[in-house]
């Protein structure tokens, strides 16, 4: 159902209470004609994806011609080490055709359900702080595909000219490989091979490689023991269940596939005991020494938040005294992390343990570089607060806006903990867009735990540049209503838009102000504007609390927002 502009002069809500299917009208005057004109502009901007630079058109078109599971979804059991798993043989043959560039440098290989991208960023930043030339390969990207490959000592995305030059240099080999494999090489496989070739050409000292799906059959898992410096498994959770065997145990087995003979394994965690045992059993089988970032000898704490340049920084202490297969020691105080939350602190500790493993192998990394690297790490779309200028670009002048790509139960819980720590008394309005292969009800339950939840707008965003994995706003609404029933929430009211404008009593308006609004709206732009409007109305009604608009559910939704403010 189309959602009318929340800034029209007679913007009306009708709500549907959970306990009754009776419709009740509600009205609100929160804007002007000029706001409507501005919103229409933002709606168009949100719906337009930014194209890659002209220099990358050939490369982008080439990738677009290949099977892209980020758009279509991963086939059942594709990530398992079974007959139904993806064929690593074709990836190995491709790398051989390119001259095995992955053998030209050492690699830290990172897998995990959550936290692998952040851990990769922390590890890369620390190594760069020490002066190493680092290649880092992660996915997905937010603004440009170049973000997936950062190179050198600066950590900047690869330059368009460099990537274009490399593509045309290796295109002949890629063409031959695709033909010999009967067109079965995928978007991710070609992109991964290109990243390895880039890091070799850039003469990287070391590369940090994030697995795409699982581990055992992931395209990044063509690394031999001699090429690895460490294998890292951050967390194990119920994501991509169908693709990874259908259980937490099968997911753990898939992730454990990156553990290699005699190469140190770093476990992030914390893990459920029997899941950790699966990982340790695999490590034992491969004679891989294990370091755990969750062992009793590792202690970390959040001391508080500091504000600098209108951005919050999290102050932390970390003590690592590993007594397991490898003896490690580190003590850091007053680390100012830009990455917020207990989960990001755990990712930072996992990264520090990884660096200590490298130091044990002879890599020169000082405590000062570890501190500096952790403090300088930032990632787009992870607990990211928009600047006042960016909020103004969305038409929400003066608003506090948080964007975070959380899309699982675990990441939603971490997001809520971060919000509670930073804004314990704030009124919250959520804008949520998700892929269809996520656990929407479990995600919703975590968000519904908020103390002061003013509104939730369920909306839509393209996933991987396509619509095949997009969840409709109406379907999301039904999932959230189911979550409300399961947790016994009585204060959530579904908002139903209407074309006519009935008159509302002041008593009815007051009843709406004390409840949580829930609405389905296809347009991400309209949903963002409506969330801001509701918070503005509540805070202008005499409430002195702060308020935060939270945009979450998918990095692709976050990408749409961040692109619109550039």
Coordinates of C-alpha atoms in Angstrom, one line a residue:
X1 CA 0.0 0.0 0.0
X2 CA 1.3 3.4 -0.9
X3 CA 2.4 5.6 2.0
X4 CA 1.5 9.3 1.8
X5 CA 4.2 11.9 2.3
X6 CA 4.7 12.5 6.0
X7 CA 5.4 16.2 5.3
X8 CA 2.1 16.9 3.6
X9 CA -0.1 19.5 5.3
X10 CA -2.7 17.0 6.4
X11 CA -0.6 13.8 6.8
X12 CA -2.9 11.2 8.4
X13 CA -2.1 7.9 10.1
X14 CA -4.6 5.3 10.9
X15 CA -3.5 2.6 13.2
X16 CA -4.6 -1.0 13.8
X17 CA -4.2 -2.2 17.3
X18 CA -2.9 -5.8 17.8
X19 CA -5.7 -6.7 20.1
X20 CA -8.4 -5.4 17.7
X21 CA -8.8 -5.1 13.9
X22 CA -10.8 -1.9 14.3
X23 CA -9.3 1.0 12.4
X24 CA -8.9 4.4 14.2
X25 CA -7.8 7.6 12.4
X26 CA -4.9 9.7 13.5
X27 CA -3.7 13.0 12.0
X28 CA -0.5 15.1 12.3
X29 CA 0.6 18.4 10.8
X30 CA 4.4 18.2 10.6
X31 CA 5.6 19.9 7.5
X32 CA 5.0 22.1 4.5
X33 CA 4.8 22.1 0.7
X34 CA 8.5 22.8 0.4
X35 CA 9.3 19.7 2.5
X36 CA 7.2 17.7 0.1
X37 CA 9.2 18.9 -2.9
X38 CA 12.4 18.1 -1.1
X39 CA 11.2 14.6 -0.1
X40 CA 10.3 13.8 -3.8
X41 CA 13.9 14.7 -4.7
X42 CA 15.3 12.4 -2.0
X43 CA 13.0 9.6 -3.0
X44 CA 14.4 9.8 -6.5
X45 CA 18.0 9.9 -5.2
X46 CA 17.5 6.9 -2.9
X47 CA 16.2 4.9 -5.8
X48 CA 19.2 5.6 -8.0
X49 CA 22.4 3.5 -7.5
X50 CA 25.6 5.4 -8.1
X51 CA 27.5 4.0 -11.0
X52 CA 31.2 3.0 -10.9
X53 CA 33.7 5.5 -12.5
X54 CA 33.9 5.3 -16.3
X55 CA 37.4 3.7 -16.0
X56 CA 35.7 0.6 -14.3
X57 CA 32.8 0.2 -16.8
X58 CA 34.5 -2.7 -18.6
X59 CA 35.2 -4.5 -15.3
X60 CA 31.8 -3.8 -13.9
X61 CA 30.1 -5.0 -17.0
X62 CA 32.3 -8.1 -17.0
X63 CA 31.3 -8.9 -13.5
X64 CA 27.6 -8.2 -14.1
X65 CA 27.7 -10.9 -16.9
X66 CA 28.5 -13.6 -14.3
X67 CA 26.3 -15.5 -11.8
X68 CA 26.1 -13.4 -8.7
X69 CA 24.8 -15.2 -5.6
X70 CA 24.7 -11.9 -3.6
X71 CA 21.8 -11.0 -5.9
X72 CA 20.1 -14.3 -6.4
X73 CA 20.9 -16.1 -3.1
X74 CA 23.2 -19.0 -2.5
X75 CA 22.0 -22.5 -3.5
X76 CA 21.2 -25.1 -0.9
X77 CA 24.3 -26.7 0.7
X78 CA 26.6 -24.7 -1.6
X79 CA 28.9 -23.9 1.3
X80 CA 29.2 -27.4 2.7
X81 CA 32.2 -29.7 2.2
X82 CA 30.1 -32.2 0.3
X83 CA 29.1 -33.2 -3.3
X84 CA 26.6 -30.3 -3.3
X85 CA 29.3 -27.8 -2.3
X86 CA 30.8 -25.2 -4.6
X87 CA 33.7 -26.6 -6.8
X88 CA 37.0 -25.3 -5.4
X89 CA 38.7 -27.1 -8.3
X90 CA 37.7 -24.5 -10.8
X91 CA 39.0 -21.7 -8.5
X92 CA 42.3 -23.5 -8.2
X93 CA 42.6 -23.9 -11.9
X94 CA 41.8 -20.2 -12.4
X95 CA 44.6 -19.2 -9.9
X96 CA 47.1 -21.5 -11.7
X97 CA 46.2 -19.8 -15.0
X98 CA 47.0 -16.5 -13.3
X99 CA 50.3 -17.7 -12.0
X100 CA 49.1 -18.4 -8.4
X101 CA 49.4 -14.8 -7.2
X102 CA 48.2 -15.9 -3.7
X103 CA 51.6 -17.5 -3.2
X104 CA 53.4 -14.2 -3.4
X105 CA 52.5 -13.0 0.2
X106 CA 51.4 -14.3 3.5
X107 CA 47.7 -14.3 4.4
X108 CA 45.5 -13.9 7.4
X109 CA 42.3 -15.8 6.5
X110 CA 39.2 -14.8 8.4
X111 CA 35.8 -16.6 8.5
X112 CA 32.8 -16.3 10.9
X113 CA 29.1 -15.6 11.0
X114 CA 29.5 -12.1 12.4
X115 CA 32.5 -9.8 13.0
X116 CA 34.8 -11.0 10.2
X117 CA 34.7 -7.8 8.3
X118 CA 35.4 -5.7 11.4
X119 CA 38.2 -8.0 12.6
X120 CA 39.8 -7.8 9.1
X121 CA 39.6 -4.0 9.3
X122 CA 41.3 -4.1 12.8
X123 CA 44.0 -6.5 11.7
X124 CA 44.8 -4.5 8.6
X125 CA 44.9 -1.2 10.4
X126 CA 47.3 -2.5 13.0
X127 CA 49.7 -3.9 10.4
X128 CA 49.5 -0.6 8.5
X129 CA 50.3 1.3 11.7
X130 CA 53.5 -0.7 11.9
X131 CA 54.4 0.3 8.3
X132 CA 53.5 -2.8 6.4
X133 CA 52.0 -2.7 2.9
X134 CA 48.7 -4.6 3.4
X135 CA 46.1 -5.9 1.0
X136 CA 42.7 -6.4 2.5
X137 CA 39.8 -8.2 0.7
X138 CA 36.3 -8.0 2.2
X139 CA 32.6 -8.0 1.2
X140 CA 30.1 -6.6 0.6
X141 CA 30.9 -3.0 -0.4
X142 CA 28.9 0.1 0.6
X143 CA 29.7 2.8 -1.9
X144 CA 31.9 1.3 -4.6
X145 CA 33.2 -2.2 -5.4
X146 CA 36.7 -0.8 -4.9
X147 CA 36.1 -0.9 -1.2
X148 CA 36.5 -4.7 -1.3
X149 CA 40.2 -4.3 -2.1
X150 CA 42.3 -1.9 0.0
X151 CA 46.0 -1.8 -0.7
X152 CA 49.3 -0.3 0.5
X153 CA 50.1 1.5 3.6
X154 CA 47.2 4.0 3.5
X155 CA 44.3 1.5 3.5
X156 CA 42.5 3.4 0.7
X157 CA 40.4 1.5 -1.7
X158 CA 42.2 0.5 -4.9
X159 CA 42.3 3.3 -7.4
X160 CA 40.0 2.9 -10.4
X161 CA 42.9 3.3 -12.8
X162 CA 44.9 0.5 -11.1
X163 CA 42.0 -1.9 -11.0
X164 CA 41.1 -1.1 -14.7
X165 CA 44.7 -1.6 -15.8
X166 CA 45.0 -5.0 -13.9
X167 CA 41.6 -6.2 -15.3
X168 CA 42.7 -5.6 -18.9
X169 CA 46.1 -7.2 -18.2
X170 CA 44.5 -10.5 -16.9
X171 CA 41.2 -10.4 -19.0
X172 CA 42.6 -12.9 -21.5
X173 CA 43.3 -15.5 -18.8
X174 CA 39.9 -14.8 -17.3
X175 CA 38.2 -15.3 -20.6
X176 CA 40.0 -18.6 -21.2
X177 CA 39.1 -19.9 -17.7
X178 CA 35.5 -19.0 -18.0
X179 CA 35.3 -20.8 -21.4
X180 CA 37.1 -23.9 -20.1
X181 CA 34.8 -24.0 -17.0
X182 CA 31.7 -23.8 -19.3
X183 CA 30.7 -20.4 -17.9
X184 CA 30.4 -21.6 -14.3
X185 CA 32.9 -19.2 -12.7
X186 CA 31.0 -16.8 -10.6
X187 CA 31.1 -13.1 -9.9
X188 CA 32.7 -13.7 -6.5
X189 CA 35.3 -16.1 -7.8
X190 CA 36.4 -13.7 -10.5
X191 CA 36.5 -10.8 -8.0
X192 CA 38.5 -12.9 -5.5
X193 CA 41.0 -14.0 -8.2
X194 CA 41.4 -10.3 -9.2
X195 CA 42.0 -9.3 -5.6
X196 CA 44.8 -11.9 -5.2
X197 CA 46.3 -10.7 -8.5
X198 CA 46.1 -7.1 -7.3
X199 CA 47.8 -7.7 -4.0
X200 CA 50.6 -9.6 -5.8
X201 CA 51.1 -6.8 -8.3
X202 CA 51.1 -4.2 -5.5
X203 CA 53.8 -6.3 -3.8
X204 CA 51.8 -6.5 -0.5
X205 CA 53.8 -7.6 2.5
X206 CA 50.7 -9.5 3.8
X207 CA 47.0 -9.8 2.9
X208 CA 44.0 -10.0 5.1
X209 CA 41.3 -12.1 3.4
X210 CA 37.7 -12.3 4.5
X211 CA 35.8 -15.5 3.5
X212 CA 32.6 -14.8 1.6
X213 CA 30.4 -17.8 2.7
X214 CA 31.3 -20.5 5.2
X215 CA 34.9 -21.4 4.6
X216 CA 35.5 -24.9 3.4
X217 CA 34.1 -24.3 -0.1
X218 CA 34.5 -20.6 -0.2
X219 CA 36.5 -19.2 -3.2
X220 CA 39.0 -17.7 -0.8
X221 CA 39.9 -21.1 0.6
X222 CA 42.5 -22.0 -2.1
X223 CA 45.3 -21.1 0.3
X224 CA 47.9 -23.7 1.3
X225 CA 49.5 -23.9 4.7
X226 CA 52.7 -22.4 3.4
X227 CA 50.8 -19.3 2.3
X228 CA 48.9 -18.8 5.6
X229 CA 50.1 -16.8 8.6
X230 CA 46.9 -17.4 10.7
X231 CA 43.3 -18.7 10.4
X232 CA 40.7 -16.7 12.3
X233 CA 37.1 -17.8 13.1
X234 CA 35.2 -14.9 14.8
X235 CA 31.7 -16.3 15.6
X236 CA 29.3 -19.1 14.7
X237 CA 25.7 -18.3 14.3
X238 CA 22.6 -19.4 12.4
X239 CA 23.0 -17.4 9.2
X240 CA 22.9 -18.9 5.7
X241 CA 21.5 -22.1 7.2
X242 CA 20.3 -23.6 3.9
X243 CA 23.6 -23.0 2.2
X244 CA 25.7 -24.3 5.1
X245 CA 24.0 -27.6 5.9
X246 CA 21.0 -26.6 8.1
X247 CA 22.4 -26.6 11.6
X248 CA 24.8 -24.8 13.9
X249 CA 27.1 -27.8 13.8
X250 CA 27.3 -27.9 10.0
X251 CA 28.0 -24.2 10.0
X252 CA 30.9 -24.7 12.4
X253 CA 32.2 -27.5 10.2
X254 CA 32.1 -25.3 7.2
X255 CA 33.9 -22.4 8.9
X256 CA 36.5 -24.8 10.3
X257 CA 37.4 -25.6 6.7
X258 CA 39.8 -22.7 6.7
X259 CA 42.0 -24.3 9.4
X260 CA 45.2 -25.5 7.8
X261 CA 48.0 -27.9 8.8
X262 CA 50.3 -26.4 11.5
X263 CA 49.0 -22.9 11.0
X264 CA 47.8 -21.0 14.2
X265 CA 44.0 -20.8 14.6
X266 CA 42.5 -17.8 16.5
X267 CA 39.0 -18.2 17.9
X268 CA 37.0 -15.1 18.6
X269 CA 33.8 -16.2 20.3
X270 CA 32.5 -16.7 22.8
X271 CA 31.1 -20.0 21.4
X272 CA 28.6 -22.5 22.7
X273 CA 30.8 -25.2 24.3
X274 CA 30.0 -28.0 21.8
X275 CA 30.5 -25.7 18.9
X276 CA 33.9 -24.6 20.2
X277 CA 34.8 -28.2 20.5
X278 CA 34.0 -28.8 16.8
X279 CA 36.5 -26.1 16.0
X280 CA 39.1 -27.3 18.4
X281 CA 38.8 -30.9 17.1
X282 CA 39.4 -29.7 13.6
X283 CA 42.4 -27.7 14.8
X284 CA 43.8 -30.8 16.6
X285 CA 43.3 -32.9 13.5
X286 CA 45.4 -30.3 11.6
X287 CA 48.0 -29.9 14.3
X288 CA 47.0 -26.3 14.5
X289 CA 47.9 -24.4 17.7
X290 CA 44.8 -22.6 19.1
X291 CA 44.5 -19.2 20.6
X292 CA 41.2 -18.1 22.0
X293 CA 40.2 -14.5 22.5
X294 CA 37.6 -15.6 25.0
X295 CA 39.9 -17.6 27.3
X296 CA 39.9 -16.7 31.0
X297 CA 43.3 -15.1 30.6
X298 CA 41.8 -12.5 28.3
X299 CA 40.0 -9.6 29.9
X300 CA 38.4 -6.6 28.3
X301 CA 36.2 -3.8 29.6
X302 CA 34.3 -0.8 28.4
X303 CA 35.1 2.2 30.7
X304 CA 32.7 4.7 29.1
X305 CA 32.1 6.9 26.1
X306 CA 33.9 10.1 25.1
X307 CA 32.7 12.7 22.5
X308 CA 35.1 14.2 20.1
X309 CA 34.1 16.2 17.0
X310 CA 30.5 15.3 17.6
X311 CA 31.3 11.5 17.4
X312 CA 31.3 9.0 20.3
X313 CA 34.4 7.1 21.1
X314 CA 34.4 4.0 23.3
X315 CA 37.1 3.9 26.0
X316 CA 38.4 0.4 26.7
X317 CA 41.0 -1.7 28.6
X318 CA 42.4 -4.9 27.2
X319 CA 44.5 -7.5 28.9
X320 CA 45.6 -10.7 27.1
X321 CA 47.5 -13.4 28.9
X322 CA 47.1 -16.5 26.8
X323 CA 48.3 -19.7 28.4
X324 CA 47.2 -22.2 25.7
X325 CA 49.1 -23.6 22.7
X326 CA 50.9 -20.3 22.2
X327 CA 51.9 -17.9 25.0
X328 CA 50.8 -14.4 24.3
X329 CA 50.8 -11.2 26.4
X330 CA 49.5 -7.7 25.9
X331 CA 48.1 -5.0 28.2
X332 CA 46.5 -1.8 26.8
X333 CA 44.6 0.9 28.7
X334 CA 42.3 3.7 27.5
X335 CA 41.9 2.5 23.9
X336 CA 39.6 4.9 22.2
X337 CA 37.6 2.8 19.7
X338 CA 35.5 4.4 17.0
X339 CA 33.8 1.0 16.5
X340 CA 31.2 0.9 19.3
X341 CA 29.7 -1.9 21.3
X342 CA 30.8 -5.0 23.3
X343 CA 30.9 -7.0 20.0
X344 CA 33.3 -4.5 18.5
X345 CA 35.5 -4.7 21.5
X346 CA 35.5 -8.5 21.2
X347 CA 36.5 -8.1 17.5
X348 CA 39.3 -5.8 18.5
X349 CA 40.5 -8.4 21.1
X350 CA 40.3 -11.1 18.4
X351 CA 42.4 -8.9 16.1
X352 CA 45.0 -8.2 18.8
X353 CA 45.3 -12.0 19.4
X354 CA 45.9 -12.5 15.7
X355 CA 48.6 -9.8 15.7
X356 CA 50.3 -11.5 18.7
X357 CA 50.3 -14.8 16.8
X358 CA 52.1 -12.9 13.9
X359 CA 54.5 -11.4 16.3
X360 CA 55.2 -14.8 17.6
X361 CA 56.2 -15.8 14.1
X362 CA 58.7 -12.9 13.7
X363 CA 56.5 -10.1 12.4
X364 CA 57.6 -6.8 14.1
X365 CA 54.5 -5.2 15.6
X366 CA 54.8 -2.9 18.6
X367 CA 52.2 -2.4 21.3
X368 CA 52.0 1.2 20.2
X369 CA 51.1 0.1 16.7
X370 CA 48.4 -2.3 18.0
X371 CA 46.9 0.6 20.0
X372 CA 47.1 3.1 17.1
X373 CA 45.7 0.5 14.6
X374 CA 42.7 -0.3 16.8
X375 CA 41.9 3.4 17.5
X376 CA 42.1 4.4 13.8
X377 CA 39.8 1.6 12.5
X378 CA 36.5 2.7 11.0
X379 CA 34.1 0.9 8.8
X380 CA 31.2 2.4 6.8
X381 CA 27.8 1.2 7.9
X382 CA 28.9 -0.3 11.2
X383 CA 27.6 1.7 14.2
X384 CA 28.1 4.8 12.1
X385 CA 26.7 8.1 13.2
X386 CA 26.0 10.5 10.4
X387 CA 27.4 14.0 10.7
X388 CA 25.1 17.0 11.0
X389 CA 25.8 17.8 7.4
X390 CA 24.8 14.3 6.3
X391 CA 21.6 14.4 8.4
X392 CA 20.7 17.7 6.8
X393 CA 21.3 16.2 3.4
X394 CA 18.5 13.7 4.3
X395 CA 16.2 16.6 5.3
X396 CA 16.5 15.7 9.0
X397 CA 18.3 18.8 10.2
X398 CA 19.6 18.4 13.8
X399 CA 18.6 14.7 14.0
X400 CA 20.9 12.0 15.4
X401 CA 21.0 9.2 12.8
X402 CA 22.7 5.9 13.3
X403 CA 23.3 3.5 10.4
X404 CA 24.3 -0.1 11.0
X405 CA 24.2 -3.2 8.8
X406 CA 22.9 -5.6 11.5
X407 CA 20.8 -8.4 9.9
X408 CA 20.9 -11.3 12.3
X409 CA 19.5 -11.9 15.8
X410 CA 23.0 -11.7 17.3
X411 CA 23.9 -8.4 15.5
X412 CA 20.6 -6.9 16.4
X413 CA 21.2 -7.7 20.0
X414 CA 24.7 -6.1 19.8
X415 CA 23.1 -3.0 18.1
X416 CA 20.6 -2.6 20.9
X417 CA 23.3 -2.9 23.5
X418 CA 25.3 -0.2 21.8
X419 CA 22.3 2.1 21.6
X420 CA 21.5 1.5 25.2
X421 CA 25.1 2.3 26.2
X422 CA 25.3 5.5 24.1
X423 CA 21.7 6.7 24.4
X424 CA 20.1 5.1 27.4
X425 CA 17.0 7.4 27.6
X426 CA 16.6 8.2 23.9
X427 CA 13.3 7.9 21.9
X428 CA 14.1 5.6 19.0
X429 CA 12.6 5.3 15.5
X430 CA 13.8 2.3 13.4
X431 CA 13.9 2.0 9.6
X432 CA 14.4 -1.6 8.6
X433 CA 15.0 -3.3 5.2
X434 CA 16.2 -6.9 5.0
X435 CA 17.0 -9.7 2.6
X436 CA 14.5 -12.5 2.4
X437 CA 16.8 -15.2 3.6
X438 CA 17.1 -13.8 7.1
X439 CA 15.3 -14.7 10.4
X440 CA 13.1 -11.7 10.5
X441 CA 11.1 -12.6 13.6
X442 CA 14.2 -13.2 15.7
X443 CA 15.7 -9.9 14.5
X444 CA 12.4 -8.1 15.3
X445 CA 12.3 -9.5 18.8
X446 CA 15.7 -7.9 19.6
X447 CA 14.6 -4.5 18.3
X448 CA 11.3 -4.7 20.2
X449 CA 13.3 -4.9 23.5
X450 CA 14.1 -1.2 23.2
X451 CA 13.0 0.8 26.2
X452 CA 11.5 3.8 24.3
X453 CA 10.6 2.6 20.8
X454 CA 8.6 5.3 19.1
X455 CA 8.2 3.8 15.6
X456 CA 9.4 1.0 13.2
X457 CA 9.1 1.5 9.5
X458 CA 9.5 -1.6 7.5
X459 CA 10.8 -0.8 4.0
X460 CA 12.7 -2.2 1.0
X461 CA 16.2 -2.0 -0.5
X462 CA 17.8 -3.7 -3.4
X463 CA 20.1 -6.6 -2.3
X464 CA 23.3 -6.9 -4.3
X465 CA 21.9 -4.5 -6.9
X466 CA 18.9 -6.7 -7.6
X467 CA 15.4 -7.3 -6.2
X468 CA 15.3 -11.1 -6.1
X469 CA 16.5 -11.3 -2.5
X470 CA 14.5 -8.2 -1.3
X471 CA 11.9 -8.7 1.3
X472 CA 8.7 -6.8 0.7
X473 CA 7.6 -4.2 3.2
X474 CA 4.3 -6.0 3.7
X475 CA 6.0 -9.3 4.4
X476 CA 8.3 -7.7 6.9
X477 CA 5.3 -6.1 8.6
X478 CA 3.6 -9.5 9.0
X479 CA 6.8 -10.9 10.5
X480 CA 7.1 -8.1 13.0
X481 CA 3.4 -8.5 14.0
X482 CA 4.2 -12.2 14.6
X483 CA 7.2 -11.1 16.7
X484 CA 5.0 -8.8 18.7
X485 CA 2.5 -11.6 19.4
X486 CA 5.3 -14.0 20.5
X487 CA 6.9 -11.5 22.9
X488 CA 3.5 -10.4 24.2
X489 CA 3.9 -6.7 23.2
X490 CA 0.7 -4.8 23.7
X491 CA 1.8 -1.3 23.0
X492 CA 2.7 -1.7 19.3
X493 CA 0.1 -0.3 16.9
X494 CA 0.2 -0.9 13.2
X495 CA -0.1 2.3 11.2
X496 CA -2.3 2.1 8.1
X497 CA -2.1 5.0 5.6
X498 CA -5.3 6.4 4.2
X499 CA -6.0 8.8 1.3
X500 CA -8.8 10.8 3.1
X501 CA -8.2 13.0 6.1
X502 CA -10.6 12.4 9.0
X503 CA -10.6 14.7 12.0
X504 CA -8.7 13.5 15.1
X505 CA -9.4 14.3 18.7
X506 CA -6.6 15.5 21.0
X507 CA -7.3 12.4 23.2
X508 CA -6.7 10.1 20.3
X509 CA -3.5 11.9 19.4
X510 CA -2.3 11.5 23.0
X511 CA -3.0 7.8 22.9
X512 CA -0.9 7.5 19.8
X513 CA 2.0 9.4 21.4
X514 CA 2.3 6.7 24.1
X515 CA 2.5 3.7 21.7
X516 CA 5.0 2.3 19.2
X517 CA 4.0 2.9 15.6
X518 CA 4.6 0.1 13.1
X519 CA 4.2 0.7 9.4
X520 CA 5.0 -0.9 6.0
X521 CA 6.4 1.6 3.4
X522 CA 8.1 0.5 0.2
X523 CA 10.1 3.7 -0.2
X524 CA 13.2 3.8 1.9
X525 CA 13.3 7.6 1.5
X526 CA 9.8 8.1 2.7
X527 CA 10.4 5.7 5.6
X528 CA 13.4 7.7 6.7
X529 CA 11.6 11.0 6.5
X530 CA 8.6 9.6 8.4
X531 CA 10.8 8.2 11.2
X532 CA 12.3 11.7 11.6
X533 CA 8.9 13.3 11.6
X534 CA 7.5 11.1 14.3
X535 CA 10.5 11.7 16.6
X536 CA 10.3 15.5 15.9
X537 CA 6.7 15.5 16.8
X538 CA 7.3 13.6 20.1
X539 CA 10.2 15.7 21.2
X540 CA 8.4 18.9 20.3
X541 CA 5.4 17.7 22.4
X542 CA 7.3 18.6 25.6
X543 CA 9.5 15.6 26.0
X544 CA 13.1 16.6 26.8
X545 CA 14.7 13.3 25.8
X546 CA 17.2 12.8 23.0
X547 CA 16.0 10.9 19.9
X548 CA 17.8 8.7 17.4
X549 CA 16.8 7.5 13.9
X550 CA 18.3 4.0 13.4
X551 CA 18.6 2.6 9.8
X552 CA 19.4 -1.1 9.8
X553 CA 18.6 -4.6 8.6
X554 CA 21.0 -4.7 5.7
X555 CA 24.3 -3.2 4.6
X556 CA 22.5 -2.7 1.2
X557 CA 19.9 -0.4 2.9
X558 CA 22.7 1.4 4.7
X559 CA 24.5 1.8 1.3
X560 CA 21.4 3.5 -0.2
X561 CA 21.3 6.0 2.6
X562 CA 25.1 6.8 2.5
X563 CA 25.0 7.2 -1.2
X564 CA 22.2 9.7 -1.0
X565 CA 24.2 12.0 1.3
X566 CA 27.3 12.1 -0.8

